[in-house]
mmCIF file of C-alpha atoms and ligand atoms in Angstrom:
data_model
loop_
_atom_site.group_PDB
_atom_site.id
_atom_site.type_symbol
_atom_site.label_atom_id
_atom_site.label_comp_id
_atom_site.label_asym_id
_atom_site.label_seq_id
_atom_site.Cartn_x
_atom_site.Cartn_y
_atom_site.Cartn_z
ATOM 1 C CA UNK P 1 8.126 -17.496 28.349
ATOM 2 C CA UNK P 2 11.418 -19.832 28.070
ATOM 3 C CA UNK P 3 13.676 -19.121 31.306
ATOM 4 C CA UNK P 4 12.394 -15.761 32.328
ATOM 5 C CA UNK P 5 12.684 -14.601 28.329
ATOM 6 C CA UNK P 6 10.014 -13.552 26.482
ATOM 7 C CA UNK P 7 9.144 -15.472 23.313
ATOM 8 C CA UNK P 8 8.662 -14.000 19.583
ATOM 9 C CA UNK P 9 7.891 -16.554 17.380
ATOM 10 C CA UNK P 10 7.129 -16.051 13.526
ATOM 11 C CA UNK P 11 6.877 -18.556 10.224
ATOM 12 C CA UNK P 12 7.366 -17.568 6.279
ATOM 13 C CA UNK P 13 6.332 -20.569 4.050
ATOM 14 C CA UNK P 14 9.144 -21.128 1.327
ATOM 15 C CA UNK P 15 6.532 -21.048 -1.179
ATOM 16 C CA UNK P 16 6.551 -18.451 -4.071
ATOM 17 C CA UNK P 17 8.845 -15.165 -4.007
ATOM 18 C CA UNK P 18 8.550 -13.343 -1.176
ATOM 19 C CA UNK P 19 6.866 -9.665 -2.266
ATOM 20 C CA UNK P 20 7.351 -6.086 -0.091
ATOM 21 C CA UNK P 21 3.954 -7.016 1.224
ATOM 22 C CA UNK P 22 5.453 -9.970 3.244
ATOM 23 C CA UNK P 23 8.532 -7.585 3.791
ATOM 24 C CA UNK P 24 6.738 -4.702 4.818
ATOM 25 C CA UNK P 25 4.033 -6.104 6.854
ATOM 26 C CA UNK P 26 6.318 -9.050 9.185
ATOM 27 C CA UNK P 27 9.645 -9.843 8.003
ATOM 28 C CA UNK P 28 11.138 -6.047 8.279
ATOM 29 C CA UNK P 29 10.093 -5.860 11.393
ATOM 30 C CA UNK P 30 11.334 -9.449 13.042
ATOM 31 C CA UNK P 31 14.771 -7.945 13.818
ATOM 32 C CA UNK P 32 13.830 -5.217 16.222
ATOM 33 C CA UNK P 33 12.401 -8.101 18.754
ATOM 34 C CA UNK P 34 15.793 -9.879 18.946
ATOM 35 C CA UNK P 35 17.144 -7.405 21.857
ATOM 36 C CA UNK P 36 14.263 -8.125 24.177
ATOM 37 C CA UNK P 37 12.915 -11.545 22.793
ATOM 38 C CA UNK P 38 14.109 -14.910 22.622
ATOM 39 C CA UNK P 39 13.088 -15.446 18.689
ATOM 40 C CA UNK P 40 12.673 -17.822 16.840
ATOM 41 C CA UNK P 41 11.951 -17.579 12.410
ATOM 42 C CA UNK P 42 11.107 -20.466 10.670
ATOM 43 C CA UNK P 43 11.124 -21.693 7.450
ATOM 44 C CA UNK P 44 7.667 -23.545 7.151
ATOM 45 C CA UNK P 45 8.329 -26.304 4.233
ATOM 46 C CA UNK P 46 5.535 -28.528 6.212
ATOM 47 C CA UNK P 47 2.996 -26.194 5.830
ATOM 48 C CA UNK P 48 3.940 -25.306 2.091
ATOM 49 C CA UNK P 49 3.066 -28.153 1.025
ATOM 50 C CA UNK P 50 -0.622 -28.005 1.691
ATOM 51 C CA UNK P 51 -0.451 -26.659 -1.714
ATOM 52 C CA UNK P 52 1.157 -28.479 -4.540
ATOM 53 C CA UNK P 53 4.891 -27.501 -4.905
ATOM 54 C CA UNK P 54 7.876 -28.586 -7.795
ATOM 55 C CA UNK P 55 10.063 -30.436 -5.112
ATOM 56 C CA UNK P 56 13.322 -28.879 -6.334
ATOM 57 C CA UNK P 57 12.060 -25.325 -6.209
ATOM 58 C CA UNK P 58 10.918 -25.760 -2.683
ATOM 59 C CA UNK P 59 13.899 -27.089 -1.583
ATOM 60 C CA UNK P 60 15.660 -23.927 -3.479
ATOM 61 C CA UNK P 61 12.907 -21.588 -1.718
ATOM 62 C CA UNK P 62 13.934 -23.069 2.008
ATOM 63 C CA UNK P 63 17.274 -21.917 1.274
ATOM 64 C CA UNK P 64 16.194 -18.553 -0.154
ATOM 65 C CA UNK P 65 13.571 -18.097 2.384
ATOM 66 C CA UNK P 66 16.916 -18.745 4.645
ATOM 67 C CA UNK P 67 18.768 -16.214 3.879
ATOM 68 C CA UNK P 68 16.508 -13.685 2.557
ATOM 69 C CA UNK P 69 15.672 -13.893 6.652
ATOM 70 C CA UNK P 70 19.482 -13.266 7.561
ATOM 71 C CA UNK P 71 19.441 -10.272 4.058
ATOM 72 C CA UNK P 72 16.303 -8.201 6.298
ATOM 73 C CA UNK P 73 19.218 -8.725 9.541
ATOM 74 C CA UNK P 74 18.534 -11.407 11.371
ATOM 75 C CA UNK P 75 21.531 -12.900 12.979
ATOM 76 C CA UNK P 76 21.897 -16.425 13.649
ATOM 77 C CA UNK P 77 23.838 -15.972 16.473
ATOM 78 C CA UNK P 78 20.883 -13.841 18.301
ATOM 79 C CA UNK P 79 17.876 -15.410 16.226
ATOM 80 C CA UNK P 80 17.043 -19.142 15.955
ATOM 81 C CA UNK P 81 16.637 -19.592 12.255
ATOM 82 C CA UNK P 82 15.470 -23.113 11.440
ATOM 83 C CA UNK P 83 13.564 -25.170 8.974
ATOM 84 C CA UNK P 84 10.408 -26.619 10.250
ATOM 85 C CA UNK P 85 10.617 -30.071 8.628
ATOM 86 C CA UNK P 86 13.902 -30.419 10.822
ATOM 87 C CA UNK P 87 11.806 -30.637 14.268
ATOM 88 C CA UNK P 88 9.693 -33.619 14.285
ATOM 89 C CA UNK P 89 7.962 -32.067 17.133
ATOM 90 C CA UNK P 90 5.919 -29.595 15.185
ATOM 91 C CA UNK P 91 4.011 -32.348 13.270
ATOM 92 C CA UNK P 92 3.759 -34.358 16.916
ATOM 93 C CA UNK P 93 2.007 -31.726 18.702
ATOM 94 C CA UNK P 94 0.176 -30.955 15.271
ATOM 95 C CA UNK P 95 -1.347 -34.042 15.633
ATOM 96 C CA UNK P 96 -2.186 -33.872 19.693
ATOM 97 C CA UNK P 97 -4.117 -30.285 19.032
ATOM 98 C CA UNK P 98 -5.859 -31.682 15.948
ATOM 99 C CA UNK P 99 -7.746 -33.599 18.713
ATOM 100 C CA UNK P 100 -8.627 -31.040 20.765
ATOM 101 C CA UNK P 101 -9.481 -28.413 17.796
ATOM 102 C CA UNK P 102 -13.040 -28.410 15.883
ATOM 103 C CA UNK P 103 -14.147 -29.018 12.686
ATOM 104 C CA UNK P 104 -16.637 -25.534 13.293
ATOM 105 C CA UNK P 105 -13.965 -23.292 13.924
ATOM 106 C CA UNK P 106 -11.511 -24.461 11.290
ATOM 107 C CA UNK P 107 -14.149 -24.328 8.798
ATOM 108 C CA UNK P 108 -14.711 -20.413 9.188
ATOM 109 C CA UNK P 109 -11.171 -19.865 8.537
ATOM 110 C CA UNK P 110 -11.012 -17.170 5.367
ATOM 111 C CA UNK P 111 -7.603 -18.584 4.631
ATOM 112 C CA UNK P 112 -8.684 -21.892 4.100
ATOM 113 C CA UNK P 113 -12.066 -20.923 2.014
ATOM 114 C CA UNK P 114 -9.855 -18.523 -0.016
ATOM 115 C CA UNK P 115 -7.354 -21.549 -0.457
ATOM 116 C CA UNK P 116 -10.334 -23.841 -1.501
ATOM 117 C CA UNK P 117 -11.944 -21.997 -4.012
ATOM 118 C CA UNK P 118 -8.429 -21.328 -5.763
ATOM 119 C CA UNK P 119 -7.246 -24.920 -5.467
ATOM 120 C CA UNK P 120 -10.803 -26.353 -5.950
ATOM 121 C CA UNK P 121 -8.855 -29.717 -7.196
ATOM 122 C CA UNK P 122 -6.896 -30.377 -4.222
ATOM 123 C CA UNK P 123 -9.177 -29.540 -1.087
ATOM 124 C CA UNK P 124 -6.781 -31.883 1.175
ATOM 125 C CA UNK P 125 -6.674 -32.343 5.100
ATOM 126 C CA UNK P 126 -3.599 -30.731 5.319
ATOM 127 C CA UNK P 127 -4.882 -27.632 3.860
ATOM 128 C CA UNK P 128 -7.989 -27.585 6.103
ATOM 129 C CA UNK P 129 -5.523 -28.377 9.603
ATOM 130 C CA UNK P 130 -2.876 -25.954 8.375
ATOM 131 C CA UNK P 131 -3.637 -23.852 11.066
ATOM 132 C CA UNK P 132 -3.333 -26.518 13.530
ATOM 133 C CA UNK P 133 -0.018 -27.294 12.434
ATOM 134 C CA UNK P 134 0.820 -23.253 12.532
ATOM 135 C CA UNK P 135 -0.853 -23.042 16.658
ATOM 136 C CA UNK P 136 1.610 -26.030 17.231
ATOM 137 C CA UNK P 137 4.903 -23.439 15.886
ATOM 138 C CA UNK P 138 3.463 -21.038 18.073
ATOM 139 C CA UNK P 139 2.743 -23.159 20.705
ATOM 140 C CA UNK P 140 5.800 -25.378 21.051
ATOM 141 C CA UNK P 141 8.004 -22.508 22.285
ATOM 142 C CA UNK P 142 5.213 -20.999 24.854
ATOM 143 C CA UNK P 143 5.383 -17.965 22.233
ATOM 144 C CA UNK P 144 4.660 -14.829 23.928
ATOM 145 C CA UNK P 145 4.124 -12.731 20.530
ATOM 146 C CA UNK P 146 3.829 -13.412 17.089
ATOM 147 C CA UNK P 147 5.153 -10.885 14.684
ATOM 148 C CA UNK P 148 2.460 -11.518 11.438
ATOM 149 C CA UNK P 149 0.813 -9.802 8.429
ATOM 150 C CA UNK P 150 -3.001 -8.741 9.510
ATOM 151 C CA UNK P 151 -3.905 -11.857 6.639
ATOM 152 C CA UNK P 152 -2.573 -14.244 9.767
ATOM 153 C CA UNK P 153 -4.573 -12.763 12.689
ATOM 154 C CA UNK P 154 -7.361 -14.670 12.241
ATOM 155 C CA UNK P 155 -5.147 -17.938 12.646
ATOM 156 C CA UNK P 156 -3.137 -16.612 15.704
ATOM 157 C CA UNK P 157 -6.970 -15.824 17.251
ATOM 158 C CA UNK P 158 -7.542 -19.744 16.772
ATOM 159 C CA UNK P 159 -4.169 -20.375 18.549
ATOM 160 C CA UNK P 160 -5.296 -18.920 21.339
ATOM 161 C CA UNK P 161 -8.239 -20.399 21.424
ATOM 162 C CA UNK P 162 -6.576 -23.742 21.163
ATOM 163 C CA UNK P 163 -4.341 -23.268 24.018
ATOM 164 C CA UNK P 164 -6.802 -22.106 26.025
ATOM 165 C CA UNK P 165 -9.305 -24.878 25.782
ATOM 166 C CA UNK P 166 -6.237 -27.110 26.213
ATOM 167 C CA UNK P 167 -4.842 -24.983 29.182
ATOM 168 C CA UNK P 168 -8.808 -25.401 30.672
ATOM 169 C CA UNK P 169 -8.059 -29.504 30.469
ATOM 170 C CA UNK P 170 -4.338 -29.271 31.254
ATOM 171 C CA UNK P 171 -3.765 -26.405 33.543
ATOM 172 C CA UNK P 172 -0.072 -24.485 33.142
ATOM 173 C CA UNK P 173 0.507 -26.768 29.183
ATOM 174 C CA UNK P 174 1.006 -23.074 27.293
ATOM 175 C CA UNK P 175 1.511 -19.958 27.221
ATOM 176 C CA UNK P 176 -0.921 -18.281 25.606
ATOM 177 C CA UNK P 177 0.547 -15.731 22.447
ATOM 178 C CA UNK P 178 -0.713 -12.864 21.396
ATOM 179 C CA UNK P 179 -0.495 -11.066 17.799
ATOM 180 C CA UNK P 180 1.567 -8.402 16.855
ATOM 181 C CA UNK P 181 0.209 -6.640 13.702
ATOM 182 C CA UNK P 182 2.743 -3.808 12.534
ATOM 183 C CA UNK P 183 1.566 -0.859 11.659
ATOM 184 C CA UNK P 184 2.275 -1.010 8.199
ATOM 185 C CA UNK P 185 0.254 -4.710 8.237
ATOM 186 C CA UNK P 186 -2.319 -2.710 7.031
ATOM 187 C CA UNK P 187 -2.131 -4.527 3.807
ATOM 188 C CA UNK P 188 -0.005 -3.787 0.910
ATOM 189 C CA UNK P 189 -2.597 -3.965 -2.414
ATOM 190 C CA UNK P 190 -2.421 -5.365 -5.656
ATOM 191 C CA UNK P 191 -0.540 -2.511 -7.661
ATOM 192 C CA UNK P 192 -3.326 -3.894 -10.588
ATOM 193 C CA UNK P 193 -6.230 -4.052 -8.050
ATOM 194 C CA UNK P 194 -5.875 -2.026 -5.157
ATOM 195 C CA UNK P 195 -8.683 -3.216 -3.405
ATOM 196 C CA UNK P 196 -6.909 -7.156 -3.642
ATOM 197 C CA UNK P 197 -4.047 -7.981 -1.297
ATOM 198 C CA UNK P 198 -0.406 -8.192 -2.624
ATOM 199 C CA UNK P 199 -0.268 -11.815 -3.090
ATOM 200 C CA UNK P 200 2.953 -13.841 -4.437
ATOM 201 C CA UNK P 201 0.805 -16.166 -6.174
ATOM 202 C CA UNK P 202 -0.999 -13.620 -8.099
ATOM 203 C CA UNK P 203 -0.576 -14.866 -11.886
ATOM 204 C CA UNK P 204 -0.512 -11.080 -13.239
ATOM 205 C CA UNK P 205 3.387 -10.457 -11.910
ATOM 206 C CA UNK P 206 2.883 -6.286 -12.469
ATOM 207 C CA UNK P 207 0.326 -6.538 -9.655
ATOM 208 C CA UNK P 208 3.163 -7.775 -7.264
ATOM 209 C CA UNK P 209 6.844 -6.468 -6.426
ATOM 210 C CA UNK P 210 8.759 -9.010 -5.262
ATOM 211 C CA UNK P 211 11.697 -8.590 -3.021
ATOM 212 C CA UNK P 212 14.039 -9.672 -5.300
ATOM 213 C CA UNK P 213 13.154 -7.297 -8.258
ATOM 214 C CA UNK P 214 15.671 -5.435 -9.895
ATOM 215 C CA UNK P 215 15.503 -1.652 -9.816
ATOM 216 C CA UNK P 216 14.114 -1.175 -13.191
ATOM 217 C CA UNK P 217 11.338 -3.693 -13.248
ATOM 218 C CA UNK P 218 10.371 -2.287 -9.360
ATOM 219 C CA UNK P 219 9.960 1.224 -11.421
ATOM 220 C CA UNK P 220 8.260 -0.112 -14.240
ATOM 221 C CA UNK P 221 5.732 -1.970 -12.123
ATOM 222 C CA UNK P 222 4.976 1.113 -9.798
ATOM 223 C CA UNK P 223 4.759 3.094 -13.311
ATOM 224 C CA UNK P 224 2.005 0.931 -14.320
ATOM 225 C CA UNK P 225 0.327 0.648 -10.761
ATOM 226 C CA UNK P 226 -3.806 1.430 -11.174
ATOM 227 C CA UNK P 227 -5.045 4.803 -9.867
ATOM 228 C CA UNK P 228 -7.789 7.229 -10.231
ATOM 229 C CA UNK P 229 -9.037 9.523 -12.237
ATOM 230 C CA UNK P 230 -8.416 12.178 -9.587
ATOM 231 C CA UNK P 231 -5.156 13.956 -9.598
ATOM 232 C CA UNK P 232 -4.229 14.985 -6.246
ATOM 233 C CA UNK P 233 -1.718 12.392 -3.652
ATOM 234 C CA UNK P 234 -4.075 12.381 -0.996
ATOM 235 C CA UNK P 235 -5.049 9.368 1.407
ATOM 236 C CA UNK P 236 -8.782 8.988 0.745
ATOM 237 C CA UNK P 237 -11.813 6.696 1.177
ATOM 238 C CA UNK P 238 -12.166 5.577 -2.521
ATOM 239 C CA UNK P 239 -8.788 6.384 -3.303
ATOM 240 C CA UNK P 240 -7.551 2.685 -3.466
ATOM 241 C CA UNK P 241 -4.682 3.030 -5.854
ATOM 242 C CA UNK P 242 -3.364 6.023 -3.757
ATOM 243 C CA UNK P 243 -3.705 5.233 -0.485
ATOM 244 C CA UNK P 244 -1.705 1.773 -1.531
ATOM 245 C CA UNK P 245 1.322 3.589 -3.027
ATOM 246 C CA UNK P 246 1.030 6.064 0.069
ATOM 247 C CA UNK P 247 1.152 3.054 2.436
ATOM 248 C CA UNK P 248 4.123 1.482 0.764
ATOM 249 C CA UNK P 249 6.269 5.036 0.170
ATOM 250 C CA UNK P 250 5.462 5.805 3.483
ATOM 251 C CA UNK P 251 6.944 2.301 5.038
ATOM 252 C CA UNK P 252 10.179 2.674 3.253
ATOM 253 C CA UNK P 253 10.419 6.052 3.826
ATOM 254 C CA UNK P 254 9.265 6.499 7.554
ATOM 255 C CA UNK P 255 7.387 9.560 6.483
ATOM 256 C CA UNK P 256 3.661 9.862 7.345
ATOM 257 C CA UNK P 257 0.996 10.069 5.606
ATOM 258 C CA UNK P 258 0.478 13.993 5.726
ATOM 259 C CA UNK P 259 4.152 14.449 5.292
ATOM 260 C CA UNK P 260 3.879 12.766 1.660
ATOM 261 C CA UNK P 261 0.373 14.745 0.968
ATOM 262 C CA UNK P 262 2.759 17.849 1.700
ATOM 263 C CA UNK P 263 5.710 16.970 -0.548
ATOM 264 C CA UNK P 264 3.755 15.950 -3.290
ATOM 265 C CA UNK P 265 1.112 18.882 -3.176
ATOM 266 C CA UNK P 266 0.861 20.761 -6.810
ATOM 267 C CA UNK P 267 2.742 17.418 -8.474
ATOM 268 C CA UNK P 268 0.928 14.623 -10.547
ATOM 269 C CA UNK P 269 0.397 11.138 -10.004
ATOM 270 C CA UNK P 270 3.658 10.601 -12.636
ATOM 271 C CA UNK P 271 5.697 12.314 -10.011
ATOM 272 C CA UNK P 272 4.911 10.622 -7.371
ATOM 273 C CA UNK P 273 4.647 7.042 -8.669
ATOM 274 C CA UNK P 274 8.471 7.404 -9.519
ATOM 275 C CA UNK P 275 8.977 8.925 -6.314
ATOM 276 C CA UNK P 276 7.621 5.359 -4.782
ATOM 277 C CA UNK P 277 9.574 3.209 -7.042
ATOM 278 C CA UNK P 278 13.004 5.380 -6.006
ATOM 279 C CA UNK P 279 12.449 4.842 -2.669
ATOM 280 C CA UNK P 280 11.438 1.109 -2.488
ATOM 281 C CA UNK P 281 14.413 0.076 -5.120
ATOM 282 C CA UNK P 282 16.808 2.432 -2.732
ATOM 283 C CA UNK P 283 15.601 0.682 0.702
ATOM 284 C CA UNK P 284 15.638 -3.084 -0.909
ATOM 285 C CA UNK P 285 19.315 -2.654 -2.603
ATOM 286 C CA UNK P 286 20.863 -3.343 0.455
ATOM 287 C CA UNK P 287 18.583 -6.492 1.301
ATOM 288 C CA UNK P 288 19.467 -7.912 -2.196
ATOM 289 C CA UNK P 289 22.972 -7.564 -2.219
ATOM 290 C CA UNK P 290 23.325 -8.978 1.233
ATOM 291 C CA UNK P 291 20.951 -11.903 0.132
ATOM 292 C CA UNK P 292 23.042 -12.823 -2.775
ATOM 293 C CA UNK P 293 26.091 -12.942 -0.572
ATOM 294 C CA UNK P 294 24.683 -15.066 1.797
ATOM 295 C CA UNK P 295 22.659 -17.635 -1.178
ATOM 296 C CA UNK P 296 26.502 -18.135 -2.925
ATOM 297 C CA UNK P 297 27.425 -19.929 0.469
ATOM 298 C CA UNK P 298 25.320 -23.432 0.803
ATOM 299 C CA UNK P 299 27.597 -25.168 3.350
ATOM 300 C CA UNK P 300 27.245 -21.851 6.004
ATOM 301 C CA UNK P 301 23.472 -21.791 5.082
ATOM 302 C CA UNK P 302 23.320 -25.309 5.979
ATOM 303 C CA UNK P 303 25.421 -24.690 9.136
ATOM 304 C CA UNK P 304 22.884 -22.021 10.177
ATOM 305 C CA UNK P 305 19.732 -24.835 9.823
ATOM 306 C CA UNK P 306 21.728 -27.181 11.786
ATOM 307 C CA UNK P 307 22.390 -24.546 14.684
ATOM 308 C CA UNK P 308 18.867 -23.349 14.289
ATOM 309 C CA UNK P 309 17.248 -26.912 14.387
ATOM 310 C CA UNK P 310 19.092 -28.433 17.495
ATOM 311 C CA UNK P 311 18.498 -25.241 19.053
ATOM 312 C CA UNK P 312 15.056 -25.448 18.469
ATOM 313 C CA UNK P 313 14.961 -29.441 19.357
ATOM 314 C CA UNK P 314 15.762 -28.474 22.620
ATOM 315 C CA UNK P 315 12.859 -25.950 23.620
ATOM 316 C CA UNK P 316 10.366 -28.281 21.574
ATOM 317 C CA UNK P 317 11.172 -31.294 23.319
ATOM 318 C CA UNK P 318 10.707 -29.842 26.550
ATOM 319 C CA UNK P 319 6.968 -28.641 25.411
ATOM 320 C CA UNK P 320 6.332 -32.138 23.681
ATOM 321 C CA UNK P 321 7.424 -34.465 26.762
ATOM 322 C CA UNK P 322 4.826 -32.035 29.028
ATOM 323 C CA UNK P 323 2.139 -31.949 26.490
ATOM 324 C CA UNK P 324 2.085 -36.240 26.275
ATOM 325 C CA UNK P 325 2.733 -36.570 29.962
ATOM 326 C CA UNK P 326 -0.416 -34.068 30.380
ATOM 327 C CA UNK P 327 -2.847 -36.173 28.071
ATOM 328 C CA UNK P 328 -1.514 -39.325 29.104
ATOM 329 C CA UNK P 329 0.513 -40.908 26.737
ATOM 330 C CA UNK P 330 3.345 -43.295 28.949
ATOM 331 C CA UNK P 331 6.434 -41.632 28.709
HETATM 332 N N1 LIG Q 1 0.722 -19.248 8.009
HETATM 333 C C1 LIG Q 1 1.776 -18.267 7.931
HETATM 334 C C2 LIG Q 1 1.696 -17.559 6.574
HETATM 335 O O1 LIG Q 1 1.259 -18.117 5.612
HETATM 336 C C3 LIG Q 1 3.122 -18.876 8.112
HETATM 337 C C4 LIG Q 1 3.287 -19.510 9.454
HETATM 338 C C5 LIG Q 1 3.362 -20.842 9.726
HETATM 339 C C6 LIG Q 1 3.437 -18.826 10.688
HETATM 340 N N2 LIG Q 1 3.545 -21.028 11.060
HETATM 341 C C7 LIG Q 1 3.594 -19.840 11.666
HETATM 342 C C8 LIG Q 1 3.423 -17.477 11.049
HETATM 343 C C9 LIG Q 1 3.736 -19.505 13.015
HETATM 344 C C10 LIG Q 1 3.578 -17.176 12.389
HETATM 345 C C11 LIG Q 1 3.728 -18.166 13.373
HETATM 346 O O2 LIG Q 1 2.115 -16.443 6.484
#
């Protein structure tokens, strides 16, 4: 809570190109909580570099992550859109929580054993307090909910856990957030595997559509996408491939699940997987155009990080000053 408001509070690393998974399952969904919220999106550069990035294309990515968040309708004027690097007091209070967070529970993290195995050559700290750094976003603006993907539960969970053990210590330091999983966080799968999440780092680039994707390529990709040998569009245990494409038509079209078993009784899988293409390339049109629009402009881009930042400054700053004052530091 900030002034009787309640908080949303939600992060997309500028790493990679975003994919309808990250769409589907939290960034669609970030503009319905600005009527009732106070909200706040971030651009998380810090915590992208965990992982080894090409400097220039990060620094491209924060600006695309940017306004790729303004493309899916977030205004500035109602959202606080900032880049984390650009509040010192995330990595402050990073630091304060890594002291009061164990080595135990970050090790069971799935994130950071997934993140291990596939950068076996570059197991850093960073990677293994990431989520120490993300409960300090959270934290910071005594989030009330956090918008995420079901792949980020786990690390909201350890949030929680942080600020209470801290809250135990330090009565009244946070509030404590809870997750919001959207419906359609049940994952979006691999198009190649269906029983792998969508993942912008996946090397095979059929498995993934990416935001960005032009209309033909989004077709060709759900052309290709792995099925079964069965023939009927029906959602079904064992029915990976299916239930997948019936996931994803049935987020972009707002039909449900028995709706799309109806309109595509009698017709074949060929039918259908066009069908899915249409309607993602038809609801992401919109969300490219508006994103190219708002790229071509670097100086009101910038204008919107400034804005975001000091606006941000200002609720961190208030958190950081209690947090020291709590644990002792002179202030
Ligand atoms: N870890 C999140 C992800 O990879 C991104 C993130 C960083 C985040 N800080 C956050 C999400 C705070 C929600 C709240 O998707």
């Amino acid at each position: 809570m900030l002034n009787d408001q309640k908080v949303s509070y939600s992060g997309v690393q500028p790493s990679g190109n975003l994919t309808i998974g990250n769409y589907l399952g939290a960034i669609k969904n970030f503009a319905t909580y600005s009527e009732q919220y106070k909200c706040f999106y971030c651009v998380v550069d810090s915590h992208a570099i965990t992982v080894r990035q090409v400097p220039a294309e990060l620094r491209r990515r924060t600006y695309e992550t940017l306004a790729l968040y303004m493309a899916c309708g977030l205004d500035p004027e109602k959202n606080t859109l900032y880049v984390q690097s650009h509040v010192p007091m995330h990595t402050e209070l990073a630091w304060i929580l890594n002291c009061y967070s164990m080595f135990g529970e970050l090790s069971r993290m799935t994130q950071f054993k997934d993140k291990s195995e596939k950068h076996a050559d570059n197991i850093n700290a960073g990677l293994f307090t990431y989520p120490v750094l993300m409960a300090a976003d959270i934290l910071l603006y005594q989030t009330d909910i956090v918008p995420v993907g079901i792949d980020q539960k786990q690390h909201v969970e350890l949030c929680r856990n942080i600020a209470t053990r801290f809250n135990q210590l330090f009565p009244d330091t946070f509030t404590i957030p809870e997750p919001i999983i959207s419906k359609s966080g049940m994952k979006i799968m691999s198009l190649a595997e269906p029983t792998k999440k969508m993942s912008k780092s996946d090397e095979n680039t059929n498995a993934v559509v990416y935001i960005l994707d032009d209309k033909d390529t989004i077709i060709r990709k759900f052309k290709r996408a792995v099925t079964d040998s069965d023939t009927a569009v029906r959602f079904a245990e064992g029915k990976d491939g299916i239930n997948n494409l019936m996931t994803i038509y049935s987020c972009f079209t707002g039909k449900t699940l028995p709706e799309i078993e109806r309109e595509f009784d009698g017709k074949g899988y060929g039918d259908f997987k066009m069908a899915v293409g249409e309607a993602c390339a038809d609801a992401l049109a919109p969300v490219q155009e508006k994103f190219r629009q708002i790229l071509a402009d670097k100086a009101y881009l910038e204008e919107v990080m400034k804005k975001g930042a000091d606006e941000a400054s200002y609720y961190a700053r208030k958190t950081i000053s209690k947090v020291k004052r709590k644990v002792g530091f002179v202030i």
